[in-house]
Structures are given as C-alpha cells and as structure tokens.
Short mmCIF file of C-alpha atoms in Angstrom, two decimals:
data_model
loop_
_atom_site.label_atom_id
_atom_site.label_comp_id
_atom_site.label_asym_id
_atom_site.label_seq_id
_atom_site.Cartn_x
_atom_site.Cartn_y
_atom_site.Cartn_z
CA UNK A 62 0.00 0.00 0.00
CA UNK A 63 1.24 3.35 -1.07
CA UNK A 64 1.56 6.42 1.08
CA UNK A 65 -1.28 8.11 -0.47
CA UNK A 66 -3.52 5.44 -0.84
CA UNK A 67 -2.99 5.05 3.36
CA UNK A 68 -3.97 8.43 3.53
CA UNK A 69 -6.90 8.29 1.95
CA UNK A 70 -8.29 4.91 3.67
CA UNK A 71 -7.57 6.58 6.90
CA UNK A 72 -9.24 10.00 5.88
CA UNK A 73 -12.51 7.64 4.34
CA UNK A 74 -12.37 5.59 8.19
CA UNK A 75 -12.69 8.81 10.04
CA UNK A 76 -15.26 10.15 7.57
CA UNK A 77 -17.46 6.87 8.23
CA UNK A 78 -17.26 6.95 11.77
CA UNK A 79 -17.21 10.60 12.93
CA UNK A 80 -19.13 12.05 9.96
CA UNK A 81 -16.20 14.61 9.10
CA UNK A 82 -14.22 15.53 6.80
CA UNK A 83 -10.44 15.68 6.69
CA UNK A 84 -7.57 16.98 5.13
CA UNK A 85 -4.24 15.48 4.88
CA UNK A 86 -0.90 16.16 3.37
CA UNK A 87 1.74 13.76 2.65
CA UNK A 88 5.55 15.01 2.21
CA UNK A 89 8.99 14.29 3.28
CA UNK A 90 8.98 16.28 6.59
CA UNK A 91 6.21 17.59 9.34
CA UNK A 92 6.83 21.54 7.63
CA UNK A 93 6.26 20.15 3.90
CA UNK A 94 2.99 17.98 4.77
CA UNK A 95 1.66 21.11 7.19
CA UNK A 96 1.91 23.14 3.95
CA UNK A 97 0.25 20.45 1.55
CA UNK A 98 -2.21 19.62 4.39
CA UNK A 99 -3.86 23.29 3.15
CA UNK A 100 -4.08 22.98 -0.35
CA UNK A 101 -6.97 20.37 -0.47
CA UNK A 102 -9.02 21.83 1.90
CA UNK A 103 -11.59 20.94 3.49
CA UNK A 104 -11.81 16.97 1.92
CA UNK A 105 -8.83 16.05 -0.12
CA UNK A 106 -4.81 15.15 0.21
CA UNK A 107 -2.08 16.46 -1.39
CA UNK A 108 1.08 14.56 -1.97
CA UNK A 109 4.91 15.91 -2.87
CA UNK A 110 7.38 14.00 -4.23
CA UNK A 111 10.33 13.59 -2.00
CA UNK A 112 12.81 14.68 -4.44
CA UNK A 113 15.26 17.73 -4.43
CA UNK A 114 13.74 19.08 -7.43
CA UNK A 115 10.55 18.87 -6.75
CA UNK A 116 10.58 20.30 -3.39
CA UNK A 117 12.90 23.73 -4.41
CA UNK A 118 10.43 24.00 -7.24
CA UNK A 119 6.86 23.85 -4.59
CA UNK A 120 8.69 26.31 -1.90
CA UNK A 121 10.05 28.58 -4.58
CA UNK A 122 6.81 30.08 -5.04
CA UNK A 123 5.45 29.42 -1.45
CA UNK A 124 4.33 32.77 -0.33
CA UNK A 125 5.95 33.43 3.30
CA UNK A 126 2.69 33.51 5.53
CA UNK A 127 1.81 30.18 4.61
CA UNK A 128 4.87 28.26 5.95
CA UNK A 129 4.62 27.28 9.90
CA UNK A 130 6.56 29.40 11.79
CA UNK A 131 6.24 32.55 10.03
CA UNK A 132 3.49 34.91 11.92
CA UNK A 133 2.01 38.22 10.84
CA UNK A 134 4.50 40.57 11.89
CA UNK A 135 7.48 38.51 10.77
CA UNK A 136 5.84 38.25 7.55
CA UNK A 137 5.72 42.10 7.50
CA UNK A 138 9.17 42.59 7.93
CA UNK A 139 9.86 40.40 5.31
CA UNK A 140 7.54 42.05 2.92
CA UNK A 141 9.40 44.91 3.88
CA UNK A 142 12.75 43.92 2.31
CA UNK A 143 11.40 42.36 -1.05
CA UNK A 144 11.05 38.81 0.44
CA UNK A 145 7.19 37.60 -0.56
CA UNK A 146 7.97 34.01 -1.52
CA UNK A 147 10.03 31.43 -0.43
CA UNK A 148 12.09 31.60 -3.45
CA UNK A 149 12.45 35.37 -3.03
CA UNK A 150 14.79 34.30 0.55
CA UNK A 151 18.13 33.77 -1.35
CA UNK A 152 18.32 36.71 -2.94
CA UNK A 153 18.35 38.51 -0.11
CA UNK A 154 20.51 35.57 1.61
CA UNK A 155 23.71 38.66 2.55
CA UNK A 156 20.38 41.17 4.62
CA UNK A 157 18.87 38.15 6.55
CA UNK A 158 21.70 37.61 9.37
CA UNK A 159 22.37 41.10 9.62
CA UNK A 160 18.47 42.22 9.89
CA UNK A 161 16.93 39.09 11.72
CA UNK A 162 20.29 37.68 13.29
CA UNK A 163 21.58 33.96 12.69
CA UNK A 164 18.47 31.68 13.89
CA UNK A 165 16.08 33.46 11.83
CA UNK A 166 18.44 33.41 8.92
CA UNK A 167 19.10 29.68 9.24
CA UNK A 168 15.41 29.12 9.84
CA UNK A 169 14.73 30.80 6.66
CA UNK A 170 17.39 28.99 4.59
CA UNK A 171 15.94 25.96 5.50
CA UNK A 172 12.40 27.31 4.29
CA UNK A 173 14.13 28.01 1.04
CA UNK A 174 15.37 24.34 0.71
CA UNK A 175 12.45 22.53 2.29
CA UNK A 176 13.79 21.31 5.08
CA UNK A 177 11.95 20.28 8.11
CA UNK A 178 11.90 18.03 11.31
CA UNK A 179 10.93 14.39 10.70
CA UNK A 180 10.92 13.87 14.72
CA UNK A 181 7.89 14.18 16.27
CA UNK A 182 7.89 15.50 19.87
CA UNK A 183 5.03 15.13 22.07
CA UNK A 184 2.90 18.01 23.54
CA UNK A 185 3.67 17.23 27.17
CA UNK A 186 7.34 18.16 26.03
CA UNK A 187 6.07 21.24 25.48
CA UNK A 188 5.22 23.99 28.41
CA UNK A 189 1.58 23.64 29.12
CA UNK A 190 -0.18 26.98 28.79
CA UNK A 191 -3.42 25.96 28.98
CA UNK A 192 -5.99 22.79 28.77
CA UNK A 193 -8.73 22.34 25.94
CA UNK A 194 -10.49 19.93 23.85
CA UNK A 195 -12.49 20.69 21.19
CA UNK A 196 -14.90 18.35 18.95
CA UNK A 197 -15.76 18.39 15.05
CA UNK A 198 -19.32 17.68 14.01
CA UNK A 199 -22.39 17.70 11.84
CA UNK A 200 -24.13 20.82 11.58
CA UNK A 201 -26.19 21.24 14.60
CA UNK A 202 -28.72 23.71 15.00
CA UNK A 203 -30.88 21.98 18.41
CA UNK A 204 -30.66 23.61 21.41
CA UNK A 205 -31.01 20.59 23.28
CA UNK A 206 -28.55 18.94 20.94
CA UNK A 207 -25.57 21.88 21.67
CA UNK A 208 -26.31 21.88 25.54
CA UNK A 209 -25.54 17.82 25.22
CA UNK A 210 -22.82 18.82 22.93
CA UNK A 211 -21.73 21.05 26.14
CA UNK A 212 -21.86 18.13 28.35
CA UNK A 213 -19.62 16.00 26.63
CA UNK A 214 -17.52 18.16 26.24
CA UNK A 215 -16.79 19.40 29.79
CA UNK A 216 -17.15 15.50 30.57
CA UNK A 217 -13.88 14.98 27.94
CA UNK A 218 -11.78 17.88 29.75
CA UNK A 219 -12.45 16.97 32.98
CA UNK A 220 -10.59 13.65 32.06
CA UNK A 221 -7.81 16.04 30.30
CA UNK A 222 -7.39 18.56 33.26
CA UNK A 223 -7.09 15.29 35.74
CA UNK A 224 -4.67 13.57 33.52
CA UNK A 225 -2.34 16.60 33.19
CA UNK A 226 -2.98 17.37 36.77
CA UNK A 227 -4.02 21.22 36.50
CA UNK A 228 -7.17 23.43 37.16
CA UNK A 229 -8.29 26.60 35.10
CA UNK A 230 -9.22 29.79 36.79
CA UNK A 231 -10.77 31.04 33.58
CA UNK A 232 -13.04 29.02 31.03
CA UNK A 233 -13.51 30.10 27.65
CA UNK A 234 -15.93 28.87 24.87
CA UNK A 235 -14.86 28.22 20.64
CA UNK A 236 -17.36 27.70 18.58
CA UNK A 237 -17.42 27.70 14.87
CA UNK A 238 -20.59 27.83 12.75
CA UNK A 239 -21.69 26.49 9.09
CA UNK A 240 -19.70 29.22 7.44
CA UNK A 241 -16.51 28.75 9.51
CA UNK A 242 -16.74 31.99 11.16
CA UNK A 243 -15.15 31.18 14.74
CA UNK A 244 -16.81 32.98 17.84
CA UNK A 245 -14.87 33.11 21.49
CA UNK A 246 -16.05 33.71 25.06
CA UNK A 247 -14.21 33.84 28.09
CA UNK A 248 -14.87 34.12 31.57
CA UNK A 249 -13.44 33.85 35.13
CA UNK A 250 -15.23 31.30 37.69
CA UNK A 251 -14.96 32.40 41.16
CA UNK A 252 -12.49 29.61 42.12
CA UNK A 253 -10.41 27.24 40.00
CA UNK A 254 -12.49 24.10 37.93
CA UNK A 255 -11.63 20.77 36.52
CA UNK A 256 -14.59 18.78 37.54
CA UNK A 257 -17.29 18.69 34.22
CA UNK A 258 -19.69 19.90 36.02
CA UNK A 259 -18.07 22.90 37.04
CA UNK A 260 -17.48 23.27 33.22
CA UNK A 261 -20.66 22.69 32.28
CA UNK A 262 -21.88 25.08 34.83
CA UNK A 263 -20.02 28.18 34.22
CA UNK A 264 -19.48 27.09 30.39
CA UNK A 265 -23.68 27.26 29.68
CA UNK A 266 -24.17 30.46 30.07
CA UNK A 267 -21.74 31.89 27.38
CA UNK A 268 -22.83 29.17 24.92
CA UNK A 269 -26.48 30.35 25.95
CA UNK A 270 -25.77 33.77 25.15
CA UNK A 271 -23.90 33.34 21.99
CA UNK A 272 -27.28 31.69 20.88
CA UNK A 273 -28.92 34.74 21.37
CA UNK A 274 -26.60 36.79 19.62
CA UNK A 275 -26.75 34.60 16.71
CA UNK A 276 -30.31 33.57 15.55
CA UNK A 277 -30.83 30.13 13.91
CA UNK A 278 -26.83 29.53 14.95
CA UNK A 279 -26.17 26.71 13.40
CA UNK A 280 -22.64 24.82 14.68
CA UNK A 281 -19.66 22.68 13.43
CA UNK A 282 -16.99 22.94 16.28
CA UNK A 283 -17.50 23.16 19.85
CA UNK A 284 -14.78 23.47 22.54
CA UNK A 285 -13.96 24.42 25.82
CA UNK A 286 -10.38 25.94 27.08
CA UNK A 287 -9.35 26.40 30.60
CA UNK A 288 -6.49 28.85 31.02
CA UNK A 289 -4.38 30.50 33.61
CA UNK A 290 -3.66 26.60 35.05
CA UNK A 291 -3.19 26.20 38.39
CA UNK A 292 -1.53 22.90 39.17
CA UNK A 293 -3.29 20.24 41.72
CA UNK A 294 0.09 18.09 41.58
CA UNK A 295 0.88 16.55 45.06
CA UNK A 296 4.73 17.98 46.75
CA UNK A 297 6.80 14.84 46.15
CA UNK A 298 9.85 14.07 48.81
CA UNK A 299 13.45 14.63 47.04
CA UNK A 300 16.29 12.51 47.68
CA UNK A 301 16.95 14.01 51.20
CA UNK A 302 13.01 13.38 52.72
CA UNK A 303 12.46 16.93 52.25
CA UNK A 304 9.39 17.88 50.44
CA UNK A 305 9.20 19.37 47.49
CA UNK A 306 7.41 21.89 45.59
CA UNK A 307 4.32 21.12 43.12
CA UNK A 308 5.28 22.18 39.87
CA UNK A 309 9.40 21.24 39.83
CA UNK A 310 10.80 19.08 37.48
CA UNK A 311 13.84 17.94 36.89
CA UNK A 312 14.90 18.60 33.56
CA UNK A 313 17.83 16.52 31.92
CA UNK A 314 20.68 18.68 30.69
CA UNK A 315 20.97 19.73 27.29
CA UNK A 316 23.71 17.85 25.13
CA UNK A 317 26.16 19.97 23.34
CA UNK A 318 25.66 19.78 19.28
CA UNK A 319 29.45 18.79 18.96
CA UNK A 320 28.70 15.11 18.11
CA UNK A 321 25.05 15.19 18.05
CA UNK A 322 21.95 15.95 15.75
CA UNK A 323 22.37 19.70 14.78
CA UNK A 324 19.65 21.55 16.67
CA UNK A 325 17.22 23.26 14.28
CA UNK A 326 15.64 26.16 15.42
CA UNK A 327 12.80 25.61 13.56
CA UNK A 328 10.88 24.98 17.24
CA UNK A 329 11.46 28.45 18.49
CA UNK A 330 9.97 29.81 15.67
CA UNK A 331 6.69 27.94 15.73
CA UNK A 332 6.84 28.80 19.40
CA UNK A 333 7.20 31.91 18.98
CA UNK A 334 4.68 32.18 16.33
CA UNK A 335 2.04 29.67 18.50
CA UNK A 336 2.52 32.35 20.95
CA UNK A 337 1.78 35.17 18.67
CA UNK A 338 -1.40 33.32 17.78
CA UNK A 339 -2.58 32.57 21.67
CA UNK A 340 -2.05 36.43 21.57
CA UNK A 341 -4.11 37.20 18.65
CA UNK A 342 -6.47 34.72 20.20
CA UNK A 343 -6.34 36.34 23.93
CA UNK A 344 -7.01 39.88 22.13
CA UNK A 345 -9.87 38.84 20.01
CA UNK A 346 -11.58 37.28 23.30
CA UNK A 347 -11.20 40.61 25.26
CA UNK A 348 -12.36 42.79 22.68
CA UNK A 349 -15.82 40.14 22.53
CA UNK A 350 -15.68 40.91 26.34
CA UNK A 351 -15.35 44.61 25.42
CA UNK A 352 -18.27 43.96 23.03
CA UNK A 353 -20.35 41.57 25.39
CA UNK A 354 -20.50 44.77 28.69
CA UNK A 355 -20.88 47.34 26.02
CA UNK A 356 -23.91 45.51 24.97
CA UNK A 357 -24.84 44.69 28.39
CA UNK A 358 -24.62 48.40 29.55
CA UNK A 359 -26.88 49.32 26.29
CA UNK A 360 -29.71 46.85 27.07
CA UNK A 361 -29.69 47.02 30.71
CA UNK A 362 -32.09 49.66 32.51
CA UNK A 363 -30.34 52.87 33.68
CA UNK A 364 -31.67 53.49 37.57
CA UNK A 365 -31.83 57.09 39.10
CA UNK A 366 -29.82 56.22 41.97
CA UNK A 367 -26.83 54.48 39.82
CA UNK A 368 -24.20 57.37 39.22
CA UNK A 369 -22.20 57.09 36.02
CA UNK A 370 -18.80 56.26 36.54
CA UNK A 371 -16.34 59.07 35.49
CA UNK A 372 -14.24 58.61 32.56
CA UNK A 373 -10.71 57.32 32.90
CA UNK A 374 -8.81 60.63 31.46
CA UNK A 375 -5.72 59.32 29.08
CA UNK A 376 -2.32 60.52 30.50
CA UNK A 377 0.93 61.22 28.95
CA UNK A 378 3.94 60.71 31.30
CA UNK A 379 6.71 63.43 31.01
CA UNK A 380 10.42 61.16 30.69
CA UNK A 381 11.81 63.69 32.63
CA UNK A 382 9.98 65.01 35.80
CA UNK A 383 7.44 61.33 35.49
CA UNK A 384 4.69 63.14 36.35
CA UNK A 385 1.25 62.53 34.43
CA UNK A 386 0.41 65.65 31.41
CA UNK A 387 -2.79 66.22 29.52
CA UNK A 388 -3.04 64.14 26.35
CA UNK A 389 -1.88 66.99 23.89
CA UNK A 390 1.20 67.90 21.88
CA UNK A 391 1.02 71.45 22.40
CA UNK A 392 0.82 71.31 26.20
CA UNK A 393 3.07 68.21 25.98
CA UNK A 394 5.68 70.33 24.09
CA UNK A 395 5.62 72.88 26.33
CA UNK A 396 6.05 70.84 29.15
CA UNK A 397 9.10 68.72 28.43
CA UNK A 398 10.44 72.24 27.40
CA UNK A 399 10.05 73.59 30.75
CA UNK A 400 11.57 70.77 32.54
CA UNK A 401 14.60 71.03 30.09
CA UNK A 402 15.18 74.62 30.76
CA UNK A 403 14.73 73.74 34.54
CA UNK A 404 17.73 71.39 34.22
CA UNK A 405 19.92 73.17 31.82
CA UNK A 406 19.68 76.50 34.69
CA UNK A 407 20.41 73.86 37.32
CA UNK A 408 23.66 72.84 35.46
CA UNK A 409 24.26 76.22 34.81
CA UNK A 410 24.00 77.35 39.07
CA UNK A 411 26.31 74.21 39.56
CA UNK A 412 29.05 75.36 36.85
CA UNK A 413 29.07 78.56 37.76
CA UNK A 414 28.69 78.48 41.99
CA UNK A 415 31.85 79.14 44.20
CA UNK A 416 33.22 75.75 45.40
CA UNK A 417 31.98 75.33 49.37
CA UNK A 418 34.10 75.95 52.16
CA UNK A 419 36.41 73.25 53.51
CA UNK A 420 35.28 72.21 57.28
CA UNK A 421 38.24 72.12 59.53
CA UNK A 422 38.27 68.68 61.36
CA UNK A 423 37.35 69.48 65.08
CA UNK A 424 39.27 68.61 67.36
CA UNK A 425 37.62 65.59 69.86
CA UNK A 426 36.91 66.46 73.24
CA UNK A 427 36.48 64.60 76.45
CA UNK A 428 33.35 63.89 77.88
CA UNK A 429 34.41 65.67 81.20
CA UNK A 430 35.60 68.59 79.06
CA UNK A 431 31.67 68.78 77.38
CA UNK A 432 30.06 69.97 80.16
CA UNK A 433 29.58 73.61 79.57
CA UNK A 434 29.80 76.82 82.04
CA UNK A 435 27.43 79.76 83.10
CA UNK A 436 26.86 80.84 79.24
CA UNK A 437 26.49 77.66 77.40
CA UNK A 438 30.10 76.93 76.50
CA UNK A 439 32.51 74.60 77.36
CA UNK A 440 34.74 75.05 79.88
CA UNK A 441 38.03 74.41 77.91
CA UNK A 442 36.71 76.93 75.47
CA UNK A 443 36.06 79.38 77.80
CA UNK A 444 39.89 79.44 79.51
CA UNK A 445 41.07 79.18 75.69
CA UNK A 446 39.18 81.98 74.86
CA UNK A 447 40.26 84.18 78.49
CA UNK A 448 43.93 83.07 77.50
CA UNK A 449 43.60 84.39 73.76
CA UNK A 450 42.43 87.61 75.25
CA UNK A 451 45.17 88.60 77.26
CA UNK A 452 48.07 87.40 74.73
CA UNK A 453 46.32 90.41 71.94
CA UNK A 454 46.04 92.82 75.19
CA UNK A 455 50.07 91.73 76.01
CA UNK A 456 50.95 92.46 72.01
CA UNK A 457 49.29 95.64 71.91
CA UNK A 458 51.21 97.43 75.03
CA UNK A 459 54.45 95.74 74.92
CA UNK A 460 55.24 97.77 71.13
CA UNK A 461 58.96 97.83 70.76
CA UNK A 462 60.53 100.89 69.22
CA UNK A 463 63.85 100.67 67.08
CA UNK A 464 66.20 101.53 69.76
CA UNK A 465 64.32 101.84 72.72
CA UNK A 466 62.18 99.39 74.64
CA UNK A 467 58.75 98.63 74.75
CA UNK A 468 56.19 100.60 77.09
#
C-alpha cells in the first residue's frame, strides 16, 4: 500500500465513523505535509514527491505567511525587504543575518530548501499553557442537541485537566458555525475548575448567550479551554526526605551539538509564532468581552440612583519630571520644554557656583571637658578663649621701638 492510498483509507475511516471531513498532506517532513495539508481543503490530500527538485520547485513560489513558523509581523518585515515568496529568501541571503540575526536566517534557509523536522515530539514536552479539547461535528442547530454537545464536552476535559494534573481559573468557549466563522467567550469562575460539572456550569451560560446573539446559529466545532492553570500536583519528597514543591521538574541537561543531531531552530519559531497566535487569540476574546458589557450596559435599565462612573482621562507621562500631562502635543511640548530649561539653569548654578568651604576637622573632646559653664560653652573653650584675650592685650602694650624698649 502506497503512502497516499494510506492516507486516503484513513481520511474515508474517520469520515465513516465521525461524519467529518479531513484533510491530509503527505511530504517528506512535518513543515512540507503542514503546507500540503492546506491545499486540499476541506476533503482532499495532497502529496509531494520527496525529491530535491521537486521540493525547491513547490517552496520557490510558497508565499511566506503560509509556511509554519512565520506569523504576521514577521511576515511584514519580510515584505518589507522584497522577500514575498520562499524563493524570493536567497536573494536577499547577505540582509537576513544582519536584519533578523543567525536563527532566523538559518530558519529561513531551511524554508528556502524545504527542510523540516521528521521527529515528532510530544505536547507534554512542550510547556503547558493551557488545557482544551475541542470536537468536530455535523451541523447542529438543536438547542437541546448543543447543551448535550456542552456536556460532553466538559465530561472529555475533565478527564484532560485530571490527567495533566491542573485546574483553570478562567473558562472560555470556541465555537465555529456552518460558514466557519469562529466565535470566542471567556470568563473567570470564582475559584479554580476541573470537575465537568463545574465546566458545564459556568461554560452554559456563554454558549447560551452566543445563541442569542446569533439567531438560527447553526454549529460545526464546539470546545472548551481552561487557562491560567493552576496545578493540583501533590509535593513529592526529594532525595533528602524533604518535600518538594508542586510544579518542579527535573529537567535533563541539554547535550552539546558537537557530536550530536544539529539543533534546528525551527521549534522556536513555531513557538514563537504559536505564541503570537494565543495572543491574537487572547485579544480577540477581550475585545468580545469589550463587546459583550458594552452591549450589556446598552440593554440594561439605567436606575436614578446608579451614578455614572467618570471617565478614565488618558495621560501622557513626562520622561523627565514622570509626572502625568494632559493628552496633547502642544501642552506636551511645552512641558518637556520647561523641565529642560529647569535642568539646563540647574547645570548652569552648579558650573558657575563658588566651590563650598572646607570644614576644619574638630578637634575631639572629652566627655568631662563637654560639660559647659554659666553661658552655654565649654569650659576648655572658655579658659582658651580668656587666655587668647590677654596674649592680643600683652601684644598691643608691649610695642617695641627701634632703639628703645617697649612701654
């Protein structure tokens, strides 16, 4: 049995038993068959020879965005320099290193000649960020039918959330409807959940409300997301009987690449752009939140007794006094100009100012010699002083002439 014709039996089984469809893509390495798994979508396979030829000649005309790895904005800054295509990278093979540093440019170069990992790793390799499961289907359209839908759901990541050991202390909602448009909601329970019930609980209410947002909603995808984890691991006892910390692993040390598989660093940048899609992802759920009180505030009844809350005034922060200004250039301006001028005269007063007078180190006194007399001062002063006094009274009679004596 070929490749392709395993492909397809395996696509026709889960068609049969899950009543879905699904598309595959079949290629030397896990980058080349993410890319073919989108050209025959929704139903249909795609398969690439795994020849040199072939492979320069499919990537050379790759645009950028659709290779794994490559996110929005690093697809912008490519754009920027003239790179579009995959093809388009060795051309401008002398800017990468110098613009994007080395990883990128190797990560790019390998792009360019189809390379790609043919190790799979697993996701509990990976830093857990969150806990979800999510479920194809028929179009549904029931009520009844998508609160079930719910239920199993929450029922399949309860069993999730115990086997990785974590709770969520918020619990959002995906669904995707008949036209593929994909509609979030998010909210915070008021303590951490993992049991299905729990999910189910907090989980109805958004999926109830998104039904009323969208008549006749008709669905394709459900799933439910717990985020913000919180783990329910038991402290273990180290080597010593002292207990440790949930959450610590020991993590093996990482082998040198002298003698060893070279490491690719085609992992960062699907991390980095998975993250840059949880982003996107996180954004587009607060601005539905946005959306949802902005809505709620609308419909709700205004009461006589409620006082509007004041708006929150935007603030500009001066970089040189950090104190808040009003939002506008002109007064902006003007400020940072007066808090120059303030420090260029306080220079000024410092370059110009007569250096202080030198202290003369006093001299230490005794305790017993601290104690001071009828007027405040110290004795030893005071005889000091007395003594001082007659010496200048001494100088001024005892005047010595030439040739005579003093009188």
């Amino acid at each position: 049995m070929t490749p392709e014709e395993a492909v397809s039996q395996l696509r026709a089984d889960v068609h049969e038993r899950a009543k879905i469809t699904v598309s595959a893509g079949i290629a030397a390495n896990a980058k080349l068959a993410k890319i073919c798994s989108n050209k025959n979508k929704p139903n249909g396979q795609f398969f690439l020879p795994s020849d040199r030829q072939t492979i320069m000649e499919f990537m050379k005309t790759m645009p950028t965005r659709k290779v794994n790895g490559i996110g929005r904005v690093f697809e912008r800054e490519l754009d920027a320099i003239g790179v579009k295509t995959c093809g388009d990278i060795y051309a401008h093979r002398a800017y990468l290193p110098k613009l994007f540093g080395q990883k990128a440019f190797q990560f790019l170069m390998q792009c360019y000649l189809g390379l790609g990992r043919t190790k799979i790793q697993r996701a509990e390799d990976y830093e857990r960020k969150s806990v979800g499961t999510e479920t194809t289907f028929k179009e549904m359209q029931s009520p009844d039918a998508l609160r079930d839908k719910l239920r199993y759901i929450a029922e399949e990541l309860e069993g999730d959330l115990k086997r990785t050991e974590y709770k969520g202390r918020t619990l959002c909602i995906k669904i995707k409807l008949h036209t593929y448009e994909v509609h979030t909601r998010q909210m915070t329970p008021p303590f951490a959940v993992h049991r299905a019930d729990d999910l189910y609980k907090y989980g109805l209410p958004m999926l109830e409300k998104l039904m009323k947002e969208i008549p006749n909603m008709r669905l394709r995808l459900m799933g439910l997301r717990a985020t913000h984890l919180v783990t329910t691991k038991k402290p273990g006892i180290d080597f010593f009987g002292r207990v440790k910390p949930p959450g610590t692993t020991t993590k093996p040390p990482k082998t040198t690449d002298e003698g060893d598989w070279e490491t690719w660093p085609e992992e960062e940048f699907e991390e980095a752009a998975r993250r840059e899609r949880n982003d996107e992802m996180n954004e587009l759920e607060k601005l539905s939140q946005e959306q949802d009180v902005q809505q709620d505030q609308r419909t709700s009844p205004s009461n006589g007794n409620d006082a509007p809350d004041p708006p929150t005034e935007e603030q500009w922060t001066c970089p040189i006094c950090s104190l808040p200004q009003s939002p506008d250039d002109a007064t902006f301006n003007a400020h940072i100009d007066f808090c120059l001028s303030k420090q260029t005269i306080k220079e000024a007063v410092k370059s110009t100012a007569p250096p202080a007078p030198k202290l003369e180190k006093q001299v230490s006194v005794s305790k017993t010699a601290q104690k001071k007399g009828k007027r405040g001062r110290p004795k030893n002063e005071q005889v000091a002083s007395e003594q001082q006094a007659r010496e200048k009274r001494r100088a001024f009679f005892s005047l010595v002439y030439p040739g005579g004596t003093g009188h």
